[in-house]
Coordinates of C-alpha atoms in Angstrom, one line a residue:
K1 CA -10.3 -15.5 13.4
F2 CA -9.1 -11.9 12.9
W3 CA -12.5 -10.4 13.8
N4 CA -12.9 -12.1 17.1
G5 CA -15.1 -10.4 19.7
N6 CA -12.2 -8.9 21.5
F7 CA -10.7 -7.2 18.5
F8 CA -14.1 -5.7 17.6
F9 CA -14.8 -4.6 21.1
F10 CA -11.4 -2.9 21.2
F11 CA -12.2 -0.8 18.2
Q12 CA -15.6 0.0 19.3
R13 CA -14.3 1.3 22.7
L14 CA -11.6 3.4 20.8
L15 CA -13.5 4.7 17.9
G16 CA -17.1 4.4 18.8
P17 CA -19.8 1.8 18.0
D18 CA -20.1 2.8 14.3
F19 CA -16.4 2.8 13.4
I20 CA -15.5 1.8 9.8
I21 CA -12.6 0.6 7.7
G22 CA -11.3 3.8 6.1
S23 CA -8.7 2.5 3.9
M24 CA -6.6 -0.6 3.0
T25 CA -3.3 -0.2 1.2
L26 CA -0.2 -2.2 0.5
V27 CA 3.0 -0.2 1.2
V28 CA 6.2 -1.7 -0.3
S29 CA 9.7 -0.6 0.5
Q30 CA 12.0 -1.7 -2.1
P31 CA 15.7 -2.6 -1.6
G32 CA 17.8 0.5 -1.3
S33 CA 14.9 2.7 -0.1
Q34 CA 16.0 5.5 2.3
T35 CA 14.5 6.7 5.4
Q36 CA 11.1 8.2 5.1
H37 CA 10.5 11.6 6.7
L38 CA 8.8 11.5 10.0
H39 CA 5.1 12.5 9.5
I40 CA 1.6 12.2 10.7
D41 CA -1.0 10.8 8.3
H42 CA -3.5 13.6 8.4
P43 CA -3.5 17.2 9.7
H44 CA -4.8 17.7 13.1
L45 CA -8.6 18.2 13.0
F46 CA -8.7 21.4 15.1
G47 CA -5.4 23.1 14.3
E48 CA -1.9 22.1 15.4
N49 CA -2.2 22.8 19.0
Y50 CA -5.8 22.6 20.0
G51 CA -6.8 19.6 22.2
A52 CA -3.7 17.4 21.3
G53 CA -3.6 15.9 24.8
I54 CA -7.3 15.6 25.4
L55 CA -9.1 14.6 22.2
P56 CA -9.7 10.8 21.6
P57 CA -8.5 9.3 18.5
H58 CA -10.5 9.7 15.3
A59 CA -8.5 7.2 13.4
V60 CA -6.0 4.3 14.1
T61 CA -3.5 2.8 11.7
V62 CA -2.8 -1.0 11.8
L63 CA 0.3 -2.1 10.1
I64 CA 0.7 -5.8 9.4
P65 CA 4.1 -6.8 7.9
L66 CA 4.0 -9.6 5.2
V67 CA 7.6 -10.5 5.9
D68 CA 9.7 -10.5 9.0
I69 CA 10.7 -6.9 9.8
D70 CA 14.2 -6.5 11.3
D71 CA 17.0 -4.0 11.2
E72 CA 18.3 -5.0 7.7
I73 CA 14.9 -4.9 5.9
G74 CA 13.9 -1.8 8.1
G75 CA 10.8 -1.3 10.1
T76 CA 8.7 1.7 11.2
E77 CA 10.0 4.4 13.4
I78 CA 7.6 6.0 15.8
V79 CA 7.5 8.9 18.2
K80 CA 5.8 7.6 21.3
G81 CA 3.4 10.0 22.7
S82 CA 3.5 12.5 19.9
H83 CA -0.1 12.2 19.4
R84 CA -0.7 13.9 22.7
V85 CA 1.3 17.1 22.2
A86 CA 1.4 20.0 19.9
F87 CA 2.6 19.3 16.4
A88 CA 6.0 21.2 16.7
E89 CA 6.7 19.4 20.1
G90 CA 6.0 16.0 18.6
K91 CA 8.8 16.3 15.9
T92 CA 11.4 16.8 18.6
M93 CA 10.6 13.8 20.9
P94 CA 12.7 10.6 21.0
H95 CA 12.1 8.0 18.1
Q96 CA 11.7 4.3 18.7
R97 CA 12.3 1.6 16.1
Q98 CA 9.6 -1.0 15.7
N99 CA 10.6 -4.5 14.3
L100 CA 7.9 -7.1 13.9
P101 CA 7.6 -10.7 12.9
L102 CA 5.6 -11.8 9.8
G103 CA 1.9 -11.4 10.7
G104 CA 2.5 -9.2 13.7
C105 CA 0.9 -5.9 14.1
L106 CA 1.7 -2.3 15.1
M107 CA -1.3 -0.1 15.9
F108 CA -1.0 3.6 16.5
D109 CA -3.1 6.8 16.5
Y110 CA -3.3 8.6 13.2
R111 CA -1.8 11.7 14.9
L112 CA 1.3 9.8 15.8
F113 CA 4.7 10.8 14.1
H114 CA 6.1 7.8 12.3
G115 CA 8.0 6.9 9.2
G116 CA 9.6 4.0 7.4
L117 CA 13.3 3.1 7.9
P118 CA 15.7 2.4 5.0
N119 CA 15.5 -1.1 3.5
R120 CA 19.1 -2.4 3.4
S121 CA 18.3 -5.8 2.3
N122 CA 17.8 -7.3 -1.2
R123 CA 14.1 -8.1 -0.5
N124 CA 10.9 -6.0 -0.8
R125 CA 9.3 -5.0 2.6
P126 CA 5.6 -5.3 2.0
V127 CA 3.3 -4.1 4.7
L128 CA -0.5 -4.1 4.8
S129 CA -1.8 -0.8 6.2
I130 CA -5.5 -0.8 7.5
V131 CA -7.0 2.4 8.9
Y132 CA -10.1 2.2 11.0
H133 CA -11.8 5.5 11.9
R134 CA -14.9 7.0 13.3
S135 CA -17.7 7.0 10.7
W136 CA -17.8 10.8 10.3
F137 CA -14.1 11.2 9.4
R138 CA -12.9 11.3 5.8
D139 CA -9.2 11.4 5.0
S140 CA -9.0 14.2 2.5
S141 CA -5.3 14.5 2.8
N142 CA -4.3 11.1 1.4
F143 CA -7.3 10.1 -0.7
N144 CA -8.4 13.2 -2.6
R145 CA -8.0 11.6 -6.0
L146 CA -8.4 7.9 -5.3
H147 CA -11.1 6.2 -3.4
P148 CA -9.6 4.9 -0.2
L149 CA -11.3 1.5 -0.2
Q150 CA -12.4 -0.4 -3.3
V151 CA -14.2 -3.8 -3.1
P152 CA -15.4 -5.9 -5.8
R153 CA -19.1 -6.8 -5.3
T154 CA -18.5 -10.6 -5.1
E155 CA -15.9 -9.9 -2.2
F156 CA -18.2 -7.6 -0.4
E157 CA -21.1 -10.2 -0.6
A158 CA -18.7 -12.7 1.1
V159 CA -18.3 -10.5 4.2
P160 CA -20.6 -11.7 7.0
E161 CA -23.7 -9.6 7.2
H162 CA -22.9 -8.3 10.7
L163 CA -19.5 -6.8 9.5
R164 CA -20.7 -5.2 6.3
N165 CA -21.3 -1.8 8.0
L166 CA -17.5 -1.6 8.3
F167 CA -17.4 -1.0 4.6
Q168 CA -20.1 1.8 4.5
N169 CA -17.5 4.2 2.9
A170 CA -16.1 1.7 0.4
Q171 CA -16.7 1.9 -3.2
I172 CA -18.3 -1.5 -4.2
S173 CA -17.5 -2.2 -7.9
P174 CA -19.9 -4.1 -10.0
E175 CA -17.4 -6.6 -11.3
T176 CA -14.1 -8.2 -10.1
R177 CA -10.7 -7.4 -11.7
G178 CA -9.0 -10.1 -13.5

């Protein structure tokens, strides 16, 4: 089960007892796509240099590949440790490529520099991106026009009662799409 006690406990320790799911998106890199620019997913909360090395995370991205990720289909490039330094310094640190098997997972702090690598294959590269964050945080950078999490009521009602608080920021729609 994905939500076993250890996984839940891990996010509680990292993001606090009232953490929530902030967004779920499917990111698809098509054949021939080029290298994505290195970026962070949201501007630093207190300016580019303040507290980078001492502040705890406010959000964590979990990438789950829906196909095997290798050098041909391209993975995600990360800049290890860039979430702990000033913005300008993070861009200049060494990069690492991350290849993952189908169903594997890559988790990283929302402040970490990262970017998609080119897709040199003839297949799409679908990756599920789930962002968990502290209950007070709102991603105004990526989701200013679109609600970050939309759940049909019938699907929400299928979520176990003790996990429904994870969806407190979700838009629960009255009907399913079909």
